[in-house]
């Protein structure tokens, strides 16, 4: 198969769809890989490094889109990119379609087969291609919160871990999944007072065992969320509903009862955000203030550490990418986990959660669309 890797064009996105090491694996499996010139610059991989790995270099993205059977990216395609996709072409990347009807419309019009990293599953029902970026984002969330808490950034002027004799910051994590666990780990490690809120009692038990009492856990109710958010210095939004828009757990009205200079970090912003007042920001201007509360809502947090992120992402995507390269769309039909990753195929939405979020008809591949 002809596999193409365009350079990411989202603002301040430095990751790359295939690292040179991953390219070697595709080439060893008999596939042709073409990489856009400069695609690996964010991770320090020159065109020559990619040539040595077995790739050919294209000077422009249009060559990649015109000649490739499968496009491998990191972030969702931008308007200029989805306009170049075509029927029968496979797009393998993060999509986050639920809060992005414009992108969904573009992909549907193209007729391409779009497979989303974030909805591919494993045998345990987990999301193995989302997990590595969730790990990175969860850890970065605490770094971002610490910076935003500084008085010069509009925050309360607190040090997350405090010092002897001075109370540390109170960090509340909404959601006990991968992002929430990593955020709690980092915050607790810095000495903050940490509470994790989740709706799964078994998960709360696991977290209690994992942190051995260093992190408080609370079952998620309206009252519990209000109690913790109103007393918090930092709130990490880490709630995920696979494929669907994130639930709004912190409303605009609640901000008035929060501490002035408190910080909200919305890691769920790719899925629409779990704070009512959230809107996507960039690494160039990561924060804004609403009612005296600082919001950090960068939509591609792992892009700030592209070497770590690209390597971790490629470790997870490589087995699935090779399945697609080896068998084409047949791999989707044969593998139920890849099938869960299928979001759009031949002008139809094939993921139920995405379809419901967008108000579009759901057309599963079993209906015959795959033929």
mmCIF file of C-alpha atoms in Angstrom:
data_model
loop_
_atom_site.group_PDB
_atom_site.id
_atom_site.type_symbol
_atom_site.label_atom_id
_atom_site.label_comp_id
_atom_site.label_asym_id
_atom_site.label_seq_id
_atom_site.Cartn_x
_atom_site.Cartn_y
_atom_site.Cartn_z
ATOM 1 C CA UNK A 1 0.000 0.000 0.000
ATOM 2 C CA UNK A 2 1.059 3.602 -0.614
ATOM 3 C CA UNK A 3 1.138 5.331 2.763
ATOM 4 C CA UNK A 4 1.409 9.115 3.023
ATOM 5 C CA UNK A 5 2.465 11.312 5.947
ATOM 6 C CA UNK A 6 1.695 15.021 5.500
ATOM 7 C CA UNK A 7 3.138 17.685 7.757
ATOM 8 C CA UNK A 8 0.741 18.728 10.513
ATOM 9 C CA UNK A 9 -0.672 22.196 9.853
ATOM 10 C CA UNK A 10 -2.756 22.808 12.968
ATOM 11 C CA UNK A 11 -1.412 25.800 14.897
ATOM 12 C CA UNK A 12 1.647 24.844 16.965
ATOM 13 C CA UNK A 13 1.293 21.120 16.272
ATOM 14 C CA UNK A 14 4.782 19.613 16.156
ATOM 15 C CA UNK A 15 4.001 15.901 16.276
ATOM 16 C CA UNK A 16 4.262 13.643 13.231
ATOM 17 C CA UNK A 17 2.054 10.774 12.064
ATOM 18 C CA UNK A 18 4.934 8.331 11.531
ATOM 19 C CA UNK A 19 8.333 8.531 13.194
ATOM 20 C CA UNK A 20 11.361 7.274 11.228
ATOM 21 C CA UNK A 21 11.260 4.076 13.289
ATOM 22 C CA UNK A 22 7.639 3.465 12.331
ATOM 23 C CA UNK A 23 8.451 4.147 8.682
ATOM 24 C CA UNK A 24 11.050 1.355 8.804
ATOM 25 C CA UNK A 25 8.348 -1.041 10.009
ATOM 26 C CA UNK A 26 5.991 -0.134 7.152
ATOM 27 C CA UNK A 27 8.762 -0.437 4.584
ATOM 28 C CA UNK A 28 9.877 -3.771 6.029
ATOM 29 C CA UNK A 29 6.299 -4.982 5.599
ATOM 30 C CA UNK A 30 6.462 -4.131 1.896
ATOM 31 C CA UNK A 31 4.701 -0.779 1.809
ATOM 32 C CA UNK A 32 5.703 2.479 0.114
ATOM 33 C CA UNK A 33 5.869 5.452 2.472
ATOM 34 C CA UNK A 34 5.989 9.062 1.320
ATOM 35 C CA UNK A 35 6.622 11.827 3.856
ATOM 36 C CA UNK A 36 6.124 15.517 3.224
ATOM 37 C CA UNK A 37 9.323 17.517 3.447
ATOM 38 C CA UNK A 38 9.730 18.923 6.936
ATOM 39 C CA UNK A 39 7.046 16.733 8.497
ATOM 40 C CA UNK A 40 9.473 15.470 11.123
ATOM 41 C CA UNK A 41 11.118 18.795 11.961
ATOM 42 C CA UNK A 42 9.180 19.100 15.206
ATOM 43 C CA UNK A 43 10.785 15.941 16.549
ATOM 44 C CA UNK A 44 14.214 16.695 15.121
ATOM 45 C CA UNK A 45 13.914 14.175 12.261
ATOM 46 C CA UNK A 46 15.221 15.571 8.976
ATOM 47 C CA UNK A 47 14.161 14.503 5.494
ATOM 48 C CA UNK A 48 17.454 12.623 5.215
ATOM 49 C CA UNK A 49 16.628 10.613 8.347
ATOM 50 C CA UNK A 50 13.335 9.617 6.727
ATOM 51 C CA UNK A 51 15.092 8.685 3.492
ATOM 52 C CA UNK A 52 17.429 6.420 5.430
ATOM 53 C CA UNK A 53 14.380 4.807 7.011
ATOM 54 C CA UNK A 54 13.094 3.958 3.521
ATOM 55 C CA UNK A 55 10.656 6.776 2.830
ATOM 56 C CA UNK A 56 10.483 8.975 -0.231
ATOM 57 C CA UNK A 57 10.070 12.720 0.290
ATOM 58 C CA UNK A 58 7.347 14.857 -1.304
ATOM 59 C CA UNK A 59 7.764 18.606 -1.504
ATOM 60 C CA UNK A 60 4.086 19.425 -1.000
ATOM 61 C CA UNK A 61 1.114 17.978 0.850
ATOM 62 C CA UNK A 62 -0.944 17.826 -2.346
ATOM 63 C CA UNK A 63 1.400 15.113 -3.648
ATOM 64 C CA UNK A 64 0.781 13.088 -0.495
ATOM 65 C CA UNK A 65 -3.000 13.340 -0.747
ATOM 66 C CA UNK A 66 -3.064 12.729 -4.500
ATOM 67 C CA UNK A 67 -0.936 9.577 -4.553
ATOM 68 C CA UNK A 68 -1.520 7.807 -1.211
ATOM 69 C CA UNK A 69 -3.939 4.991 -0.463
ATOM 70 C CA UNK A 70 -3.761 5.768 3.269
ATOM 71 C CA UNK A 71 -3.035 9.060 5.018
ATOM 72 C CA UNK A 72 -1.518 8.815 8.501
ATOM 73 C CA UNK A 73 -1.745 11.952 10.630
ATOM 74 C CA UNK A 74 -1.894 13.058 14.246
ATOM 75 C CA UNK A 75 -4.540 15.770 14.459
ATOM 76 C CA UNK A 76 -7.879 16.076 12.708
ATOM 77 C CA UNK A 77 -7.651 17.232 9.091
ATOM 78 C CA UNK A 78 -7.992 20.955 8.544
ATOM 79 C CA UNK A 79 -10.270 22.370 5.837
ATOM 80 C CA UNK A 80 -7.545 22.448 3.184
ATOM 81 C CA UNK A 81 -6.776 18.801 3.949
ATOM 82 C CA UNK A 82 -10.246 17.263 3.970
ATOM 83 C CA UNK A 83 -10.839 18.980 0.621
ATOM 84 C CA UNK A 84 -8.067 16.783 -0.835
ATOM 85 C CA UNK A 85 -9.394 13.465 0.477
ATOM 86 C CA UNK A 86 -11.198 11.157 -1.907
ATOM 87 C CA UNK A 87 -13.449 8.121 -1.993
ATOM 88 C CA UNK A 88 -11.663 4.879 -1.205
ATOM 89 C CA UNK A 89 -8.800 6.657 0.585
ATOM 90 C CA UNK A 90 -8.186 5.730 4.225
ATOM 91 C CA UNK A 91 -7.576 8.478 6.766
ATOM 92 C CA UNK A 92 -5.979 7.247 10.003
ATOM 93 C CA UNK A 93 -5.719 9.932 12.696
ATOM 94 C CA UNK A 94 -7.405 11.583 15.669
ATOM 95 C CA UNK A 95 -10.738 13.031 14.531
ATOM 96 C CA UNK A 96 -12.799 14.161 17.564
ATOM 97 C CA UNK A 97 -15.834 14.680 15.334
ATOM 98 C CA UNK A 98 -18.538 15.076 18.004
ATOM 99 C CA UNK A 99 -17.963 18.816 18.594
ATOM 100 C CA UNK A 100 -16.855 19.527 15.015
ATOM 101 C CA UNK A 101 -19.763 19.346 12.536
ATOM 102 C CA UNK A 102 -17.818 21.273 9.887
ATOM 103 C CA UNK A 103 -15.062 18.661 9.775
ATOM 104 C CA UNK A 104 -17.668 15.882 9.757
ATOM 105 C CA UNK A 105 -19.393 17.489 6.788
ATOM 106 C CA UNK A 106 -16.079 17.731 4.936
ATOM 107 C CA UNK A 107 -15.199 14.089 5.555
ATOM 108 C CA UNK A 108 -18.662 12.921 4.535
ATOM 109 C CA UNK A 109 -18.471 14.912 1.312
ATOM 110 C CA UNK A 110 -15.063 13.449 0.459
ATOM 111 C CA UNK A 111 -16.318 9.849 0.536
ATOM 112 C CA UNK A 112 -13.158 8.759 2.374
ATOM 113 C CA UNK A 113 -12.858 6.098 5.037
ATOM 114 C CA UNK A 114 -11.947 7.908 8.271
ATOM 115 C CA UNK A 115 -10.687 5.841 11.200
ATOM 116 C CA UNK A 116 -10.300 7.680 14.507
ATOM 117 C CA UNK A 117 -7.548 6.801 16.944
ATOM 118 C CA UNK A 118 -9.755 7.848 19.848
ATOM 119 C CA UNK A 119 -12.499 5.256 19.299
ATOM 120 C CA UNK A 120 -10.379 2.176 18.519
ATOM 121 C CA UNK A 121 -10.736 -0.319 21.350
ATOM 122 C CA UNK A 122 -8.896 -3.312 22.764
ATOM 123 C CA UNK A 123 -10.030 -6.633 24.214
ATOM 124 C CA UNK A 124 -10.709 -5.006 27.609
ATOM 125 C CA UNK A 125 -12.838 -2.255 26.123
ATOM 126 C CA UNK A 126 -10.136 0.350 26.684
ATOM 127 C CA UNK A 127 -8.935 2.962 24.175
ATOM 128 C CA UNK A 128 -5.313 2.003 23.472
ATOM 129 C CA UNK A 129 -4.583 4.738 20.922
ATOM 130 C CA UNK A 130 -6.029 7.480 23.108
ATOM 131 C CA UNK A 131 -4.252 6.262 26.242
ATOM 132 C CA UNK A 132 -0.692 7.447 25.473
ATOM 133 C CA UNK A 133 -1.814 10.980 24.663
ATOM 134 C CA UNK A 134 -4.093 10.932 27.698
ATOM 135 C CA UNK A 135 -1.078 10.029 29.798
ATOM 136 C CA UNK A 136 0.871 12.946 28.368
ATOM 137 C CA UNK A 137 -2.056 15.377 28.670
ATOM 138 C CA UNK A 138 -2.822 14.329 32.235
ATOM 139 C CA UNK A 139 0.748 15.012 33.306
ATOM 140 C CA UNK A 140 0.948 18.266 31.349
ATOM 141 C CA UNK A 141 -2.330 19.427 32.913
ATOM 142 C CA UNK A 142 -0.653 19.791 36.282
ATOM 143 C CA UNK A 143 2.318 21.629 34.795
ATOM 144 C CA UNK A 144 -0.135 23.982 33.073
ATOM 145 C CA UNK A 145 -2.134 24.446 36.267
ATOM 146 C CA UNK A 146 1.007 25.270 38.240
ATOM 147 C CA UNK A 147 1.962 27.956 35.720
ATOM 148 C CA UNK A 148 -1.556 29.404 35.577
ATOM 149 C CA UNK A 149 -1.765 29.586 39.384
ATOM 150 C CA UNK A 150 1.048 32.144 39.439
ATOM 151 C CA UNK A 151 -0.108 35.664 40.213
ATOM 152 C CA UNK A 152 1.623 36.962 37.087
ATOM 153 C CA UNK A 153 -0.610 34.655 35.024
ATOM 154 C CA UNK A 154 -3.813 35.778 36.741
ATOM 155 C CA UNK A 155 -3.950 32.916 39.234
ATOM 156 C CA UNK A 156 -4.242 32.879 43.013
ATOM 157 C CA UNK A 157 -0.498 33.081 43.552
ATOM 158 C CA UNK A 158 -0.135 29.588 45.000
ATOM 159 C CA UNK A 159 2.590 26.984 44.796
ATOM 160 C CA UNK A 160 0.949 23.626 44.095
ATOM 161 C CA UNK A 161 2.814 21.775 46.815
ATOM 162 C CA UNK A 162 3.096 24.622 49.266
ATOM 163 C CA UNK A 163 6.060 24.629 51.663
ATOM 164 C CA UNK A 164 6.422 23.430 55.271
ATOM 165 C CA UNK A 165 3.954 25.359 57.391
ATOM 166 C CA UNK A 166 1.912 26.571 54.407
ATOM 167 C CA UNK A 167 -1.140 24.743 53.062
ATOM 168 C CA UNK A 168 -0.693 23.321 49.528
ATOM 169 C CA UNK A 169 -3.088 23.933 46.669
ATOM 170 C CA UNK A 170 -6.314 21.930 46.489
ATOM 171 C CA UNK A 171 -6.583 20.061 43.187
ATOM 172 C CA UNK A 172 -9.853 18.444 42.098
ATOM 173 C CA UNK A 173 -9.799 15.973 39.218
ATOM 174 C CA UNK A 174 -13.102 15.284 37.483
ATOM 175 C CA UNK A 175 -12.792 11.771 36.062
ATOM 176 C CA UNK A 176 -10.667 8.858 37.203
ATOM 177 C CA UNK A 177 -9.600 7.486 33.810
ATOM 178 C CA UNK A 178 -6.162 7.682 32.244
ATOM 179 C CA UNK A 179 -6.009 11.496 32.171
ATOM 180 C CA UNK A 180 -7.359 11.831 35.694
ATOM 181 C CA UNK A 181 -5.052 9.199 37.114
ATOM 182 C CA UNK A 182 -1.960 10.778 35.598
ATOM 183 C CA UNK A 183 -3.023 14.254 36.724
ATOM 184 C CA UNK A 184 -3.607 12.989 40.253
ATOM 185 C CA UNK A 185 -0.242 11.225 40.227
ATOM 186 C CA UNK A 186 1.597 14.403 39.222
ATOM 187 C CA UNK A 187 -0.314 16.660 41.611
ATOM 188 C CA UNK A 188 0.130 14.328 44.563
ATOM 189 C CA UNK A 189 3.800 13.912 43.719
ATOM 190 C CA UNK A 190 4.240 17.683 43.955
ATOM 191 C CA UNK A 191 2.574 17.701 47.360
ATOM 192 C CA UNK A 192 -0.839 19.103 46.443
ATOM 193 C CA UNK A 193 -4.019 18.082 48.218
ATOM 194 C CA UNK A 194 -5.830 15.976 45.604
ATOM 195 C CA UNK A 195 -9.393 14.721 45.220
ATOM 196 C CA UNK A 196 -10.599 12.551 42.321
ATOM 197 C CA UNK A 197 -14.310 12.426 41.501
ATOM 198 C CA UNK A 198 -15.730 9.577 39.403
ATOM 199 C CA UNK A 199 -19.033 7.739 38.903
ATOM 200 C CA UNK A 200 -17.515 4.263 39.033
ATOM 201 C CA UNK A 201 -17.180 2.855 42.541
ATOM 202 C CA UNK A 202 -14.892 0.022 41.322
ATOM 203 C CA UNK A 203 -12.626 2.657 39.747
ATOM 204 C CA UNK A 204 -12.593 4.687 42.955
ATOM 205 C CA UNK A 205 -11.543 1.547 44.826
ATOM 206 C CA UNK A 206 -8.706 1.022 42.340
ATOM 207 C CA UNK A 207 -7.545 4.607 42.775
ATOM 208 C CA UNK A 208 -7.712 4.314 46.541
ATOM 209 C CA UNK A 209 -5.470 1.250 46.383
ATOM 210 C CA UNK A 210 -3.164 2.818 43.804
ATOM 211 C CA UNK A 211 -2.509 5.970 45.798
ATOM 212 C CA UNK A 212 -2.601 4.291 49.214
ATOM 213 C CA UNK A 213 -4.524 7.136 50.826
ATOM 214 C CA UNK A 214 -2.462 9.982 49.326
ATOM 215 C CA UNK A 215 -5.443 10.978 47.136
ATOM 216 C CA UNK A 216 -9.038 11.407 48.306
ATOM 217 C CA UNK A 217 -11.831 9.888 46.230
ATOM 218 C CA UNK A 218 -15.492 10.916 45.989
ATOM 219 C CA UNK A 219 -18.422 9.458 44.127
ATOM 220 C CA UNK A 220 -19.704 11.915 41.535
ATOM 221 C CA UNK A 221 -22.956 13.668 42.415
ATOM 222 C CA UNK A 222 -24.045 17.245 41.775
ATOM 223 C CA UNK A 223 -23.448 18.031 45.434
ATOM 224 C CA UNK A 224 -19.996 16.406 45.485
ATOM 225 C CA UNK A 225 -18.883 18.264 42.365
ATOM 226 C CA UNK A 226 -20.083 21.585 43.767
ATOM 227 C CA UNK A 227 -18.476 20.993 47.163
ATOM 228 C CA UNK A 228 -15.088 20.195 45.664
ATOM 229 C CA UNK A 229 -15.084 22.725 42.823
ATOM 230 C CA UNK A 230 -16.064 25.631 45.079
ATOM 231 C CA UNK A 231 -13.186 24.830 47.465
ATOM 232 C CA UNK A 232 -10.618 24.066 44.765
ATOM 233 C CA UNK A 233 -7.620 26.045 43.606
ATOM 234 C CA UNK A 234 -7.331 23.864 40.496
ATOM 235 C CA UNK A 235 -9.955 21.792 38.681
ATOM 236 C CA UNK A 236 -8.828 19.313 36.020
ATOM 237 C CA UNK A 237 -11.550 18.325 33.553
ATOM 238 C CA UNK A 238 -10.761 14.737 32.600
ATOM 239 C CA UNK A 239 -14.157 13.264 31.720
ATOM 240 C CA UNK A 240 -14.465 11.146 28.569
ATOM 241 C CA UNK A 241 -17.456 9.598 26.833
ATOM 242 C CA UNK A 242 -15.877 7.714 23.879
ATOM 243 C CA UNK A 243 -16.815 9.375 20.598
ATOM 244 C CA UNK A 244 -19.408 11.667 22.167
ATOM 245 C CA UNK A 245 -19.338 15.250 23.390
ATOM 246 C CA UNK A 246 -18.040 15.668 26.927
ATOM 247 C CA UNK A 247 -20.682 16.396 29.611
ATOM 248 C CA UNK A 248 -20.672 19.933 31.045
ATOM 249 C CA UNK A 249 -19.914 19.377 34.733
ATOM 250 C CA UNK A 250 -18.996 22.954 35.670
ATOM 251 C CA UNK A 251 -21.521 25.602 34.636
ATOM 252 C CA UNK A 252 -21.066 29.338 34.162
ATOM 253 C CA UNK A 253 -23.150 29.947 37.291
ATOM 254 C CA UNK A 254 -20.760 27.837 39.370
ATOM 255 C CA UNK A 255 -17.801 30.092 38.563
ATOM 256 C CA UNK A 256 -19.193 32.834 40.819
ATOM 257 C CA UNK A 257 -18.833 30.524 43.827
ATOM 258 C CA UNK A 258 -15.265 29.507 43.013
ATOM 259 C CA UNK A 259 -12.164 31.067 44.524
ATOM 260 C CA UNK A 260 -10.947 34.142 42.611
ATOM 261 C CA UNK A 261 -7.867 33.188 40.607
ATOM 262 C CA UNK A 262 -8.704 29.475 40.644
ATOM 263 C CA UNK A 263 -7.672 27.533 37.536
ATOM 264 C CA UNK A 264 -9.722 25.260 35.261
ATOM 265 C CA UNK A 265 -7.767 22.954 32.942
ATOM 266 C CA UNK A 266 -10.079 21.340 30.383
ATOM 267 C CA UNK A 267 -8.332 18.283 28.984
ATOM 268 C CA UNK A 268 -11.654 17.233 27.401
ATOM 269 C CA UNK A 269 -11.668 20.268 25.110
ATOM 270 C CA UNK A 270 -11.107 18.061 22.027
ATOM 271 C CA UNK A 271 -14.537 16.584 22.720
ATOM 272 C CA UNK A 272 -16.184 19.942 23.352
ATOM 273 C CA UNK A 273 -14.966 20.433 26.916
ATOM 274 C CA UNK A 274 -16.512 19.606 30.281
ATOM 275 C CA UNK A 275 -16.767 23.210 31.496
ATOM 276 C CA UNK A 276 -19.604 25.324 30.088
ATOM 277 C CA UNK A 277 -17.276 28.307 29.631
ATOM 278 C CA UNK A 278 -14.556 26.386 27.778
ATOM 279 C CA UNK A 279 -13.432 27.169 24.260
ATOM 280 C CA UNK A 280 -10.290 25.900 22.484
ATOM 281 C CA UNK A 281 -7.056 27.837 22.944
ATOM 282 C CA UNK A 282 -3.532 27.423 21.590
ATOM 283 C CA UNK A 283 -0.084 27.098 23.112
ATOM 284 C CA UNK A 284 0.575 30.691 22.003
ATOM 285 C CA UNK A 285 -2.367 32.008 24.058
ATOM 286 C CA UNK A 286 -3.303 29.142 26.346
ATOM 287 C CA UNK A 287 -5.457 30.880 28.953
ATOM 288 C CA UNK A 288 -8.314 33.327 29.332
ATOM 289 C CA UNK A 289 -10.406 34.505 32.280
ATOM 290 C CA UNK A 290 -14.132 34.234 32.924
ATOM 291 C CA UNK A 291 -15.644 35.631 36.128
ATOM 292 C CA UNK A 292 -12.247 35.735 37.807
ATOM 293 C CA UNK A 293 -11.438 32.075 37.002
ATOM 294 C CA UNK A 294 -8.490 31.230 34.739
ATOM 295 C CA UNK A 295 -9.269 28.746 31.944
ATOM 296 C CA UNK A 296 -6.602 26.636 30.200
ATOM 297 C CA UNK A 297 -8.143 24.896 27.176
ATOM 298 C CA UNK A 298 -5.354 24.035 24.738
ATOM 299 C CA UNK A 299 -6.775 21.551 22.248
ATOM 300 C CA UNK A 300 -3.495 19.788 21.450
ATOM 301 C CA UNK A 301 -1.679 19.714 24.759
ATOM 302 C CA UNK A 302 0.662 16.807 23.850
ATOM 303 C CA UNK A 303 1.875 18.828 20.852
ATOM 304 C CA UNK A 304 4.007 20.834 23.268
ATOM 305 C CA UNK A 305 6.235 17.805 23.856
ATOM 306 C CA UNK A 306 6.307 16.304 20.349
ATOM 307 C CA UNK A 307 9.285 13.975 20.787
ATOM 308 C CA UNK A 308 7.705 12.178 23.737
ATOM 309 C CA UNK A 309 4.217 12.342 22.251
ATOM 310 C CA UNK A 310 5.116 11.148 18.739
ATOM 311 C CA UNK A 311 7.067 8.179 20.038
ATOM 312 C CA UNK A 312 4.333 7.192 22.490
ATOM 313 C CA UNK A 313 1.623 7.600 19.845
ATOM 314 C CA UNK A 314 3.492 5.578 17.221
ATOM 315 C CA UNK A 315 4.065 2.760 19.706
ATOM 316 C CA UNK A 316 0.288 2.482 20.027
ATOM 317 C CA UNK A 317 -0.809 3.113 16.433
ATOM 318 C CA UNK A 318 1.752 0.949 14.637
ATOM 319 C CA UNK A 319 0.006 -2.456 14.975
ATOM 320 C CA UNK A 320 -3.307 -1.042 13.769
ATOM 321 C CA UNK A 321 -1.712 0.985 10.988
ATOM 322 C CA UNK A 322 0.079 -2.093 9.682
ATOM 323 C CA UNK A 323 -3.200 -4.049 9.724
ATOM 324 C CA UNK A 324 -4.761 -1.366 7.525
ATOM 325 C CA UNK A 325 -1.754 -1.188 5.227
ATOM 326 C CA UNK A 326 -1.635 -4.978 4.847
ATOM 327 C CA UNK A 327 -5.339 -5.592 4.242
ATOM 328 C CA UNK A 328 -6.956 -2.258 3.450
ATOM 329 C CA UNK A 329 -10.606 -1.880 4.429
ATOM 330 C CA UNK A 330 -10.859 -5.646 4.905
ATOM 331 C CA UNK A 331 -8.930 -5.143 8.153
ATOM 332 C CA UNK A 332 -11.826 -3.069 9.483
ATOM 333 C CA UNK A 333 -14.294 -5.828 8.673
ATOM 334 C CA UNK A 334 -12.118 -8.508 10.251
ATOM 335 C CA UNK A 335 -11.043 -6.695 13.403
ATOM 336 C CA UNK A 336 -13.787 -5.496 15.788
ATOM 337 C CA UNK A 337 -11.444 -3.027 17.488
ATOM 338 C CA UNK A 338 -10.578 -1.311 14.211
ATOM 339 C CA UNK A 339 -14.270 -1.376 13.335
ATOM 340 C CA UNK A 340 -14.974 0.623 16.502
ATOM 341 C CA UNK A 341 -12.500 3.175 15.175
ATOM 342 C CA UNK A 342 -14.405 3.628 11.912
ATOM 343 C CA UNK A 343 -16.202 6.987 12.125
ATOM 344 C CA UNK A 344 -16.980 7.824 8.495
ATOM 345 C CA UNK A 345 -17.232 5.588 5.419
ATOM 346 C CA UNK A 346 -18.487 6.455 1.945
ATOM 347 C CA UNK A 347 -20.451 9.493 3.031
ATOM 348 C CA UNK A 348 -22.046 7.953 6.119
ATOM 349 C CA UNK A 349 -21.347 8.175 9.857
ATOM 350 C CA UNK A 350 -20.516 4.697 11.137
ATOM 351 C CA UNK A 351 -19.961 5.418 14.842
ATOM 352 C CA UNK A 352 -23.122 5.608 16.935
ATOM 353 C CA UNK A 353 -21.860 8.073 19.553
ATOM 354 C CA UNK A 354 -20.545 10.415 16.870
ATOM 355 C CA UNK A 355 -23.803 10.216 14.912
ATOM 356 C CA UNK A 356 -25.893 10.989 17.980
ATOM 357 C CA UNK A 357 -23.691 13.930 18.962
ATOM 358 C CA UNK A 358 -23.935 15.403 15.467
ATOM 359 C CA UNK A 359 -27.620 14.630 14.984
ATOM 360 C CA UNK A 360 -26.874 12.514 11.918
ATOM 361 C CA UNK A 361 -28.037 9.093 10.800
ATOM 362 C CA UNK A 362 -26.010 6.171 12.143
ATOM 363 C CA UNK A 363 -25.040 3.635 9.478
ATOM 364 C CA UNK A 364 -23.044 0.681 10.881
ATOM 365 C CA UNK A 365 -20.743 -1.181 8.512
ATOM 366 C CA UNK A 366 -22.824 -4.311 9.023
ATOM 367 C CA UNK A 367 -25.604 -2.618 7.036
ATOM 368 C CA UNK A 368 -23.769 -3.318 3.794
ATOM 369 C CA UNK A 369 -21.984 -0.004 3.406
ATOM 370 C CA UNK A 370 -18.675 -1.819 3.527
ATOM 371 C CA UNK A 371 -19.242 -3.647 0.293
#
